[in-house]
Coordinates of C-alpha atoms and ligand atoms in Angstrom, one line a residue:
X297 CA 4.2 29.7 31.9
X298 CA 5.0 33.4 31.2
X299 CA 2.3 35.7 29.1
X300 CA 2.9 34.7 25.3
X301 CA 5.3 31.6 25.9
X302 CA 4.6 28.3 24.1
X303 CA 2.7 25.5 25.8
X304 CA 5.1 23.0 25.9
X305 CA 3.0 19.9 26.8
X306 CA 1.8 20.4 22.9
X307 CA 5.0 19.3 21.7
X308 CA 5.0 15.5 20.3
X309 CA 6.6 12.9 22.4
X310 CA 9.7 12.8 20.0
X311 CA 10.6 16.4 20.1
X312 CA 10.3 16.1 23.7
X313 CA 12.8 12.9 23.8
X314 CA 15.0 14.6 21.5
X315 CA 14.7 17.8 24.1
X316 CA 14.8 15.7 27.1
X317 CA 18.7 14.3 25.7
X318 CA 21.9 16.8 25.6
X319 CA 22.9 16.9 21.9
X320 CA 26.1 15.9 20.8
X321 CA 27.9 16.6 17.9
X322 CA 27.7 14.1 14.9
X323 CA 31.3 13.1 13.4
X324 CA 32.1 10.5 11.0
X325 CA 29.0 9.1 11.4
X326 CA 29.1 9.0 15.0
X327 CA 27.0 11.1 17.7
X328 CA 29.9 12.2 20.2
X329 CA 30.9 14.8 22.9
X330 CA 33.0 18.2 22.6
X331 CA 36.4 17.7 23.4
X332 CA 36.1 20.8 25.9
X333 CA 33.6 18.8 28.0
X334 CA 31.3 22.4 27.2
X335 CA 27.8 22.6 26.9
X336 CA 26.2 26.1 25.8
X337 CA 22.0 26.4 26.5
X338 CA 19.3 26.6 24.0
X339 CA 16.3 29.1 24.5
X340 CA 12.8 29.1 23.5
X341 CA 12.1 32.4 22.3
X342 CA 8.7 32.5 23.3
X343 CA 9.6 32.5 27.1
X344 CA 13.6 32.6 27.1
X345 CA 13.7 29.3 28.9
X346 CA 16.5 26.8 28.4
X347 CA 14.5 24.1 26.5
X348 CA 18.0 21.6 26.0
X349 CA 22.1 22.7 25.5
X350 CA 24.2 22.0 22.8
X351 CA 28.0 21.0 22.7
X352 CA 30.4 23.7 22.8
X353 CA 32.7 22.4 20.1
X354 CA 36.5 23.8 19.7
X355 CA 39.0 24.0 17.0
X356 CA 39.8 19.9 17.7
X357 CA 36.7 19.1 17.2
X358 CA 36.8 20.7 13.6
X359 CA 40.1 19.2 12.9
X360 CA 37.8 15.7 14.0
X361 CA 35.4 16.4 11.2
X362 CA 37.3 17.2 9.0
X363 CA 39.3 14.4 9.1
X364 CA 36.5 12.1 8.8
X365 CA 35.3 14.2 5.9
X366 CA 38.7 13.8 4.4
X367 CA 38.4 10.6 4.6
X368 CA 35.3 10.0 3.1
X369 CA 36.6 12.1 0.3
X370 CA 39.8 11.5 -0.1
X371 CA 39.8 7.5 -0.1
X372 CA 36.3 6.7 0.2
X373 CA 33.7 5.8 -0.1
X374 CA 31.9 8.9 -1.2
X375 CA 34.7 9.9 -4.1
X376 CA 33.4 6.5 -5.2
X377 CA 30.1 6.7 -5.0
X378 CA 27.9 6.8 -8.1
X379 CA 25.8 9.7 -9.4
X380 CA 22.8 7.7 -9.4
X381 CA 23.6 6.5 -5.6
X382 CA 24.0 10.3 -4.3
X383 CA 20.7 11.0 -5.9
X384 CA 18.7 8.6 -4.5
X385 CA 20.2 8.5 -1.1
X386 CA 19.3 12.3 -1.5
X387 CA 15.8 11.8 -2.2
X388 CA 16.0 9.0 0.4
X389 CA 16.7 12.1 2.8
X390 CA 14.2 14.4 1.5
X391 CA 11.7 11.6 1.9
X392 CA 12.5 11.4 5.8
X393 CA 12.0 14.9 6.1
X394 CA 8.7 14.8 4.7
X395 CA 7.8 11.7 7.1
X396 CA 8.8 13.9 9.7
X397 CA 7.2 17.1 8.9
X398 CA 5.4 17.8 11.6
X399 CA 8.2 17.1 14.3
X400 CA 10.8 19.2 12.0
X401 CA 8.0 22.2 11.9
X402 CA 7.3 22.4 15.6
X403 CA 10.9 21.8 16.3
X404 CA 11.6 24.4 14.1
X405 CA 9.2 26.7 15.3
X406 CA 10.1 26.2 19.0
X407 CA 14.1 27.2 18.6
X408 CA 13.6 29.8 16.0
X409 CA 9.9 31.4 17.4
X410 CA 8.7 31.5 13.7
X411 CA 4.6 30.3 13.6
X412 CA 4.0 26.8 13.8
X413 CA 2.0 27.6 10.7
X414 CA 4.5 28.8 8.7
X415 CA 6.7 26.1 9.8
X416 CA 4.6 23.9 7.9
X417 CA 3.5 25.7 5.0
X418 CA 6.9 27.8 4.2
X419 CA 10.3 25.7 5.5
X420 CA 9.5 22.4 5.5
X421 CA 8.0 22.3 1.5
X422 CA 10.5 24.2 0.4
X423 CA 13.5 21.8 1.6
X424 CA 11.9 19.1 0.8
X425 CA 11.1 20.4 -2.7
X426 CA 14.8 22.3 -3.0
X427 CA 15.8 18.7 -1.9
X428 CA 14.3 16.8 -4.5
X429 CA 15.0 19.4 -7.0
X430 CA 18.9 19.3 -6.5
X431 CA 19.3 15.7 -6.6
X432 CA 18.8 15.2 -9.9
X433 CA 21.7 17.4 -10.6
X434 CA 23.9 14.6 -9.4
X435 CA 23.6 12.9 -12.6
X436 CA 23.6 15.6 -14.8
X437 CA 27.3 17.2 -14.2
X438 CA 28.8 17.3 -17.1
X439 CA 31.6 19.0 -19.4
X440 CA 31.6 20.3 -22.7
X441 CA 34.0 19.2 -25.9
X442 CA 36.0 21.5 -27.5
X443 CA 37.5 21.4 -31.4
X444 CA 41.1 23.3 -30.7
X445 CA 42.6 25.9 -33.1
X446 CA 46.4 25.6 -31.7
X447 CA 48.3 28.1 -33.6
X448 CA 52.1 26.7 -32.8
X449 CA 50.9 22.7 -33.6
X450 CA 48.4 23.4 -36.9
X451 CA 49.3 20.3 -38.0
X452 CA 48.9 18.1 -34.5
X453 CA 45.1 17.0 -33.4
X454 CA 43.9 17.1 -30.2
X455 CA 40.9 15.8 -28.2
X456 CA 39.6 18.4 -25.5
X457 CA 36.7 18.8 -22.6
X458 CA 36.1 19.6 -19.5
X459 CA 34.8 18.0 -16.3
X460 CA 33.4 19.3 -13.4
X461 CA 34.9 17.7 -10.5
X462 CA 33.5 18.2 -6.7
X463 CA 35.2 21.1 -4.8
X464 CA 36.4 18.8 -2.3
X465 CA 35.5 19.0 1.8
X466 CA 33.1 22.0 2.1
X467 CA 32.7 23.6 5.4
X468 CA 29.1 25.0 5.9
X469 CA 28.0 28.0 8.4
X470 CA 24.6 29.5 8.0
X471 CA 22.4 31.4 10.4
X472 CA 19.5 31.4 12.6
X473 CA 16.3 32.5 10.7
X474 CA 15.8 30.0 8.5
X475 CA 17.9 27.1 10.4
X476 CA 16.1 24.0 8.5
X477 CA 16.2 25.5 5.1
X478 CA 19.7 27.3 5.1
X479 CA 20.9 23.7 6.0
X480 CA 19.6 21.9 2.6
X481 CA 20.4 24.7 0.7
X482 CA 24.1 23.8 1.6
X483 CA 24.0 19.8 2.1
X484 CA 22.3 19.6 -1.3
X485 CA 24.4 21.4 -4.1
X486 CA 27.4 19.8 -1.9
X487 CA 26.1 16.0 -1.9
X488 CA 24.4 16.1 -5.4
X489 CA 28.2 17.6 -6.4
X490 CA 29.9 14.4 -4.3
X491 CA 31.4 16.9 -2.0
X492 CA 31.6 16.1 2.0
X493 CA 30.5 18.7 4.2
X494 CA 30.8 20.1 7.7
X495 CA 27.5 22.1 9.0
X496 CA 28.0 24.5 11.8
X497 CA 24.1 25.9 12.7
X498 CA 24.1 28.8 14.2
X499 CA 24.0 28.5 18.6
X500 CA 20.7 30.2 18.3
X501 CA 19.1 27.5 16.7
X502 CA 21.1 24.0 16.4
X503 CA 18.2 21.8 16.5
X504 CA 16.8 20.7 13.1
X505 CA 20.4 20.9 11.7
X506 CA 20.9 17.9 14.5
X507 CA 17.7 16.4 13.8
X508 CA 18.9 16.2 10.4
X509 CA 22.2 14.6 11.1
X510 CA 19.7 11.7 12.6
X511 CA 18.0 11.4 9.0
X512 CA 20.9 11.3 7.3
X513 CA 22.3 8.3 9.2
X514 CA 18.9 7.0 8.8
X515 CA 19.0 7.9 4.7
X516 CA 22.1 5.7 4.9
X517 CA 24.7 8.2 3.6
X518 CA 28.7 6.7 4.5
X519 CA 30.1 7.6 8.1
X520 CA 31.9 11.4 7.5
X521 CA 30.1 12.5 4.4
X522 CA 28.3 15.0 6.2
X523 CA 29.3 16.2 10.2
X524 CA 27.6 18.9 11.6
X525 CA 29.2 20.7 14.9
X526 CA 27.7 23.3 16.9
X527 CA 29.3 25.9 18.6
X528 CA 29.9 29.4 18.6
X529 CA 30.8 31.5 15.6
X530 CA 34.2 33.2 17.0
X531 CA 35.8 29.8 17.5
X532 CA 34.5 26.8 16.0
X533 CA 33.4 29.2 12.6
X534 CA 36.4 30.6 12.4
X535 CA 38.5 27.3 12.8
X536 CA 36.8 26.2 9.6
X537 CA 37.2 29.4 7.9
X538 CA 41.0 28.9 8.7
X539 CA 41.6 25.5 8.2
X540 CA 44.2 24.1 5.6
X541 CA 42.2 20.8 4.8
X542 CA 38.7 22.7 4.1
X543 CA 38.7 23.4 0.2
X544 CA 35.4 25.6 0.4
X545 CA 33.8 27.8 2.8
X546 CA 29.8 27.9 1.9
X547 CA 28.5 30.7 4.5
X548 CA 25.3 32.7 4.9
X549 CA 24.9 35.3 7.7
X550 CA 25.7 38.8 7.9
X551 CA 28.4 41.0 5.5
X552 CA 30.2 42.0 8.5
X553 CA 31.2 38.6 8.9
X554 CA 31.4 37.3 5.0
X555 CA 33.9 40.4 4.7
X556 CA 36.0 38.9 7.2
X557 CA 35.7 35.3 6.2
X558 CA 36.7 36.9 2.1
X559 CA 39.4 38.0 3.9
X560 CA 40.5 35.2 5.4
X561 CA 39.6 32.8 2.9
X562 CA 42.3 34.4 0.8
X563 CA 45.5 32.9 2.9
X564 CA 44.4 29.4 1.5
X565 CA 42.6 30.5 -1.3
X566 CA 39.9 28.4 -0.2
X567 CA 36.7 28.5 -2.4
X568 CA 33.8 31.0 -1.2
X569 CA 30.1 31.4 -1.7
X570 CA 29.1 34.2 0.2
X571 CA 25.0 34.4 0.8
X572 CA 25.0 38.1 3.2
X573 CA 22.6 41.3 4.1
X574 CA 20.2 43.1 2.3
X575 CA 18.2 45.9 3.2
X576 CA 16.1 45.5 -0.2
X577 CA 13.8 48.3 -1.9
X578 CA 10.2 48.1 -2.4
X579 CA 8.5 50.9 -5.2
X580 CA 5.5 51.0 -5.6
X581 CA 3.9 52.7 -8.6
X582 CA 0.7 54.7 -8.7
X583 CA -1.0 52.8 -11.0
X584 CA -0.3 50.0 -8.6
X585 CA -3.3 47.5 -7.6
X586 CA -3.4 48.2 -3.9
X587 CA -5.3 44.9 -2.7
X588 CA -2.4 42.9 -4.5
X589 CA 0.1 45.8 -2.8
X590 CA -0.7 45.7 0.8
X591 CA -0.6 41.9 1.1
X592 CA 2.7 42.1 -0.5
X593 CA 4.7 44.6 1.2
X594 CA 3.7 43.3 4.5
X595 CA 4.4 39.3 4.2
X596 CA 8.0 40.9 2.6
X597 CA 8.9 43.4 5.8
X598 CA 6.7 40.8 8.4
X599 CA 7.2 37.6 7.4
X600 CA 9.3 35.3 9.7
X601 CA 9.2 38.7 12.3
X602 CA 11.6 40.8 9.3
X603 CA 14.3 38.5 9.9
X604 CA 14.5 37.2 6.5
X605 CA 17.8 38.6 4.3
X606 CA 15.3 39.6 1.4
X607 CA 13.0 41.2 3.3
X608 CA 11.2 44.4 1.8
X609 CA 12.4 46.9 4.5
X610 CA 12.9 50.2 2.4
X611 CA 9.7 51.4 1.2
X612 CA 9.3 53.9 -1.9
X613 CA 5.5 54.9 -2.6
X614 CA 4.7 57.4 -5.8
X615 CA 3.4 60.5 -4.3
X616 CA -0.1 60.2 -5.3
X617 CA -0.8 57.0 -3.2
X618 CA 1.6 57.5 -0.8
X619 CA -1.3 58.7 1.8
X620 CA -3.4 55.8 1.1
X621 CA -1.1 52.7 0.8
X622 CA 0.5 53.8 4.3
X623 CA -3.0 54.3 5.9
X624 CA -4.4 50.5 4.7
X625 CA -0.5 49.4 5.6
X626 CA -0.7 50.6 9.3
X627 CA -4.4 49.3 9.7
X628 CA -3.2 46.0 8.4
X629 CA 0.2 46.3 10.7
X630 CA -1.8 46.6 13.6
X631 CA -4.2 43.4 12.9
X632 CA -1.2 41.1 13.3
X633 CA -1.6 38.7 15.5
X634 CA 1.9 38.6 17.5
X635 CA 1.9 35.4 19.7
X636 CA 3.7 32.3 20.5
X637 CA 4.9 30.2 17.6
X638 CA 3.6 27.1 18.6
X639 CA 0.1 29.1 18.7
X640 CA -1.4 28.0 15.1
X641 CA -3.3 31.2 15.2
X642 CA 0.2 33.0 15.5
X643 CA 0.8 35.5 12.5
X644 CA 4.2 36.6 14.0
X645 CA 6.5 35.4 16.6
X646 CA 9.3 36.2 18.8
X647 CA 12.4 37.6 17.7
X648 CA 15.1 34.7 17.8
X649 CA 16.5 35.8 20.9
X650 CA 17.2 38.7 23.2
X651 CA 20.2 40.0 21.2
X652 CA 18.2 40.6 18.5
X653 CA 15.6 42.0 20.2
X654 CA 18.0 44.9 21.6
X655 CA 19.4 45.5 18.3
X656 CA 16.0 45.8 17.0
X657 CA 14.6 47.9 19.8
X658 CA 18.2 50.3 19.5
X659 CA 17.3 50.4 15.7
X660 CA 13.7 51.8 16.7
X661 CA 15.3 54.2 18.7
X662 CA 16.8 55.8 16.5
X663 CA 14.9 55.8 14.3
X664 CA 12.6 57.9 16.3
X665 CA 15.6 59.9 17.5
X666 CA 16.5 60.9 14.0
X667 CA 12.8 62.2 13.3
X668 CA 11.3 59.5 11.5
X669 CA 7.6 59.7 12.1
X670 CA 5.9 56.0 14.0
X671 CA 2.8 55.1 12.2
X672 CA 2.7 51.6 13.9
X673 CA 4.3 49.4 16.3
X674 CA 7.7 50.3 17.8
X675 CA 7.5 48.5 21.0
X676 CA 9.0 45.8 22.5
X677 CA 6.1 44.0 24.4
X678 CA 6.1 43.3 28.2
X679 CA 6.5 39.4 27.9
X680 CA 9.3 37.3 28.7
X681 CA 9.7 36.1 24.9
X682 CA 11.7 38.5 22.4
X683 CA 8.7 40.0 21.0
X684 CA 8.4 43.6 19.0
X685 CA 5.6 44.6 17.4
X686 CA 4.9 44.9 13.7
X687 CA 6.7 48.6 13.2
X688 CA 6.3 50.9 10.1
X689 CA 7.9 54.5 10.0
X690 CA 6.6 57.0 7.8
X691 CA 8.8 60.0 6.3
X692 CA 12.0 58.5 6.3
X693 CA 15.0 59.4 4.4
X694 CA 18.8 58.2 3.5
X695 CA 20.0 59.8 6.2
X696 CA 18.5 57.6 8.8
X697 CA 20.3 54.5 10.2
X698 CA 17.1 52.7 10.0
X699 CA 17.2 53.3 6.4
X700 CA 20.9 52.4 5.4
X701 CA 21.3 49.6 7.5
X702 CA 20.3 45.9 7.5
X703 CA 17.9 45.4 10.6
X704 CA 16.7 41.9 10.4
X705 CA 13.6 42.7 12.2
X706 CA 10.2 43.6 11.6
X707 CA 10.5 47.7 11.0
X708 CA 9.3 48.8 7.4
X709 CA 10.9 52.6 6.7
X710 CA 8.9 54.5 3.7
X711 CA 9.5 57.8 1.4
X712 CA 7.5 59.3 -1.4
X713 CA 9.2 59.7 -4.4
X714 CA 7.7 61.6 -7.6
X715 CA 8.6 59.4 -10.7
X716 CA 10.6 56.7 -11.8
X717 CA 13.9 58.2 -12.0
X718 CA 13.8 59.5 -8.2
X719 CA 13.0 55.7 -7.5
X720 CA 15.4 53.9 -9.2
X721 CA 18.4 56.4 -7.7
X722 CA 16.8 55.6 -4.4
X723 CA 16.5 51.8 -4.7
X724 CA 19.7 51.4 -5.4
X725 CA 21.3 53.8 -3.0
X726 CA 22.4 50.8 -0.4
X727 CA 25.7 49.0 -0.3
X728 CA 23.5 45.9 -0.5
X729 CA 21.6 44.3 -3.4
X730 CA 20.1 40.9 -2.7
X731 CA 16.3 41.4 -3.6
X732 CA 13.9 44.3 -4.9
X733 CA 9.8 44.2 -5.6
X734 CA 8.3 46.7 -7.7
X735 CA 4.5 46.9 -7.6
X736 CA 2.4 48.6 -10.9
X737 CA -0.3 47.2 -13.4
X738 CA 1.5 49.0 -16.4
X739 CA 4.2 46.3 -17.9
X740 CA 6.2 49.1 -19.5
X741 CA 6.8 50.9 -16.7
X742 CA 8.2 47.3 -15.2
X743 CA 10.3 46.6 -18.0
X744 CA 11.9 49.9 -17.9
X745 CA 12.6 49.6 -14.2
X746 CA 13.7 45.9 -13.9
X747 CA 16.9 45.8 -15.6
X748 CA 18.0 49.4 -13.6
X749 CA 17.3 47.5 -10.2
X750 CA 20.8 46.6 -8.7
X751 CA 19.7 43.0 -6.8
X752 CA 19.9 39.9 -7.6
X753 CA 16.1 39.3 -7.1
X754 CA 13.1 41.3 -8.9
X755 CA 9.8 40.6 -7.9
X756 CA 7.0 41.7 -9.4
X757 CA 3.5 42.3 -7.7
X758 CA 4.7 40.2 -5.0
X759 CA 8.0 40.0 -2.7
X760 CA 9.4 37.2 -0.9
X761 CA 8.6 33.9 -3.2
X762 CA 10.9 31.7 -3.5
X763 CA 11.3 28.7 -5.5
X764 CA 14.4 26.0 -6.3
X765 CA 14.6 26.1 -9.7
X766 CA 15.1 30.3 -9.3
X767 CA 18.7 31.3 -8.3
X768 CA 19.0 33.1 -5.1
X769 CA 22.3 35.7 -4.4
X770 CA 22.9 39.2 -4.4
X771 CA 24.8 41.9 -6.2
X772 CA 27.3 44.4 -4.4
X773 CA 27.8 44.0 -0.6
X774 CA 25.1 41.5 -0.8
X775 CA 27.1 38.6 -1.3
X776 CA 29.2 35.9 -4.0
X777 CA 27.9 33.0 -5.6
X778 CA 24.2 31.7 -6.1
X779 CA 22.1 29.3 -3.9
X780 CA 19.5 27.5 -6.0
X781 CA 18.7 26.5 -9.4
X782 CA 21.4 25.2 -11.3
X783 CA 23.5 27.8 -10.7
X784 CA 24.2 26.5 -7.4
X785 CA 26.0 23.4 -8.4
X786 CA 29.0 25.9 -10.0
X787 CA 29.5 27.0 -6.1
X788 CA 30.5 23.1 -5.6
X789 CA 32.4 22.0 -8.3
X790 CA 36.1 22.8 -10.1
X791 CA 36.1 23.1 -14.1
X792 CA 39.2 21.2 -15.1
X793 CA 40.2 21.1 -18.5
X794 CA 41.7 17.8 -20.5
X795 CA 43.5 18.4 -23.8
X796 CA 44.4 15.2 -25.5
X797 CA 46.6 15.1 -28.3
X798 CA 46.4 12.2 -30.5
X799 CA 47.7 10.7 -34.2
Ligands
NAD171 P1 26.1 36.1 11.7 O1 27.0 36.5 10.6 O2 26.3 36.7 13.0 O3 26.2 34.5 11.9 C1 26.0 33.6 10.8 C2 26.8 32.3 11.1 O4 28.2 32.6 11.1 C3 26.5 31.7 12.5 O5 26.6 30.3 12.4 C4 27.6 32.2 13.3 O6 27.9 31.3 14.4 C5 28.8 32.2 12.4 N1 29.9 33.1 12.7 C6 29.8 34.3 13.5 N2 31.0 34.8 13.5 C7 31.9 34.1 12.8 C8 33.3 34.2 12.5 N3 34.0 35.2 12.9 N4 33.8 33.2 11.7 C9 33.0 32.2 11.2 N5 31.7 32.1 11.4 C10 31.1 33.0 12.2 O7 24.7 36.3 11.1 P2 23.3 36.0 11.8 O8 23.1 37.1 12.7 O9 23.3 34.6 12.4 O10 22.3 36.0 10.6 C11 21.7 37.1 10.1 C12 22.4 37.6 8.9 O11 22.4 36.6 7.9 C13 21.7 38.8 8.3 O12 22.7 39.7 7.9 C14 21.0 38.2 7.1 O13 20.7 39.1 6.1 C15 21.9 37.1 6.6 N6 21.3 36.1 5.8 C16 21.5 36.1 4.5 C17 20.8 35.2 3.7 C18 21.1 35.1 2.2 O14 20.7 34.1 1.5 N7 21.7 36.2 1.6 C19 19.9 34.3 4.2 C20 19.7 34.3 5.6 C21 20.4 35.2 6.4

């Protein structure tokens, strides 16, 4: 065992069954292998050991799924399922999830490297919670009447609504930081809306999506309703964003790739929801409380080691406090403890995996290259796991890379600015606008920045909070579409309007 990598013999003797076996990918209900006969590995990130591989699907493996999906939807039985049967078979998931807790959490922890404890307290809640929240949705999709004012036939009547029909086969793709909840936050809105779905995880981390297709045959939902494939991005994703028999792409993961799935989308016209970067602002007042501050702006640049999309990494401090707020920041930066994930004392982990690492440690780089001044962090540590440490720069300004572009790792960049104005222009100077936090005691000073804020998100006196009844999307380059509350179910559904006329 390398310094920093996860004791293994902790892991409970069903994680280390469902390790021990080579996954397969589940199709119409079935677990099964890739046509190519292709197995990629899966790393821990603590050590960068191979822990089990996953099939390397290929495009016929989509066209498999998808036909079991289209079967499921097209003739049944899931088109003829109930409402009321969709919602409880999808609390009957969420309840095997939180049976399982504790396996999903560690399993979690171990492909992603995110803290055991976090695990627990953060992911698994939250999809369980987002779960429960969204199935009641399934029976409460409904229309609207309309009185009609047709001005060729005053003298004809007419009956009109609408219904809201599912979208059809959705095809799912979501990334690697949040594996277990990006997951529900697509299988819910698409089962509650009597979609079928196929999930492609990310390769980084396919295991809870795997371990969920288990529940779900254990929930009892019909063979093909949901299939979940793994494989990697270029081919197997991109199979599903071209395919003729997908109606709906649902993707989260980075804008370079949402632009070029919008792109492609448009061939087939195929729905979109589009859930991308952010590199989101964080100002901070000078009549800010600073023991409500601190806490704040470091679980929104550290939490989940920075790779979250919302994560706080631009940093804009009123001049007064400026010296202050970064001197408690980088005594607080430097008191996290960076370990293993499966270490319950573990504040932060590993980076997901050695790519990300690079990219973050390039990032660094330049950052320091372009003359941005280190006030903590900024290595990579000697271990055989993808670990950087907790990393704040000081005296940064638009020009910097590390200041314009989306990192997804745990590097905070902060400015002064001298009043409101000056932050506002720099908060929303970013091609991206998912989230925002401003921190201040004075509730006129929030009112007047809130609405100026170009993100889909606002937090106040606190960053990173997330809940299922809030939605969740972003503005600009940030994305299309909403995940949670019940804005979400419009991402899975058609309107289609019925005009009756009648004697
Ligand atoms: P990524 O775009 O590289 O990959 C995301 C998913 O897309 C993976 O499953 C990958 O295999 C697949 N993919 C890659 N290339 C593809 C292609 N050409 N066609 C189809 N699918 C393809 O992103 P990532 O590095 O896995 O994730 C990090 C990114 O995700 C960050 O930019 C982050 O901000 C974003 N993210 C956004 C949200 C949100 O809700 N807005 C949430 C989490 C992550």
């Amino acid at each position: 065992m390398g310094i920093l990598s996860n004791d293994l013999s902790a892991l409970s003797s069903k994680n280390k069954s469902f390790l021990a076996d080579n996954r397969r990918l589940f199709i119409g209900g079935q677990w099964v292998e890739a046509t190519s006969g292709q197995t990629f590995p899966v790393y821990d990130p603590s050590s960068g050991l191979e822990i089990t591989r996953a099939q390397s699907a290929s495009p016929a493996d989509v066209d498999r799924a998808v036909a079991a999906a289209r079967q499921a939807y097209d003739v049944g039985p899931w088109s003829k399922t109930s409402p009321a049967e969709r919602e409880r078979l999808l609390w009957r998931l969420s309840d095997l999830l939180e049976k399982h807790a504790d396996d999903l959490a560690q399993l979690e922890s171990l492909d992603n490297g995110k803290p055991l404890a976090h695990a627990r307290a953060i992911d698994l809640p939250l999809s369980i919670n987002f779960l429960r929240y969204i199935a009641g949705f399934a029976t409460k999709i409904h229309g609207r009447t309309f009185d009609l004012s047709v001005p060729y036939a005053p003298a004809a009547r007419f009956s009109a609504y609408t219904r809201k029909e599912p979208v059809g086969v959705v095809g799912a793709i979501i990334p690697w930081n949040m594996p277990l909840l990006m997951a529900v936050w697509k299988l819910g809105p698409a089962l509650a809306a009597g979609c079928t779905i196929i999930l492609k995880p990310a390769s980084d981390t396919p295991l809870t999506a795997l371990r969920i297709g288990e529940l779900v045959a254990e929930a009892g939902f019909p063979e093909g309703v949901v299939n979940i494939i793994t494989g990697s991005g270029g081919m197997v994703g991109a199979a599903m964003v071209n395919h003729p028999s997908i109606d709906k792409i649902a993707f989260t993961g980075s804008t370079a790739v949402g632009k070029s799935i919008g792109r492609q989308s448009a061939n087939t016209m195929k729905r979109i929801s589009l859930e991308l970067g952010g590199k989101s602002p964080v100002i901070v007042l000078d009549d800010a409380d600073l023991n409500v501050t601190v806490p704040g702006v470091l679980l929104g640049i550290f939490a989940n080691c920075g790779q979250v999309c919302a994560a706080g990494s631009r940093l804009y401090v009123q001049k007064s406090i400026y010296e202050p707020l970064m001197a408690a920041l980088e005594q607080a930066a430097k008191s996290i403890k960076v370990g293993p994930g499966l270490d319950l004392a573990t504040e932060m982990g590993p980076m997901v995996s050695a790519t990300q690492r690079r990219t973050v440690a390039e990032y660094i780089a330049s950052g320091l290259d372009e003359g941005a001044e280190l006030v903590a962090g900024g290595r990579a540590l000697e271990a055989d796991g993808y670990y950087i440490e907790p990393t704040i720069f000081s005296n940064t300004n638009h020009a910097m890379r590390i200041v314009q572009e989306e990192i997804f790792g745990p590097v905070l960049s902060a400015q002064p600015f001298n009043d409101e104005e000056e932050a506002i222009k720099l908060a929303n100077h970013s091609p991206f606008g998912l989230a925002s936090s401003i921190y201040s005691t004075n509730n006129n000073r929030i009112q007047r920045l809130t609405p100026a804020i170009k993100a889909g998100t606002v937090w106040v006196n606190c960053h990173n909070i997330f809940d299922p009844a809030l939605p969740f999307g972003g503005y600009k380059e940030s994305g299309i579409g909403r995940e949670m509350g019940e804005e979400v179910m419009n991402m899975y559904t058609e309107v289609k309007s019925v005009c009756m006329a009648y004697g």
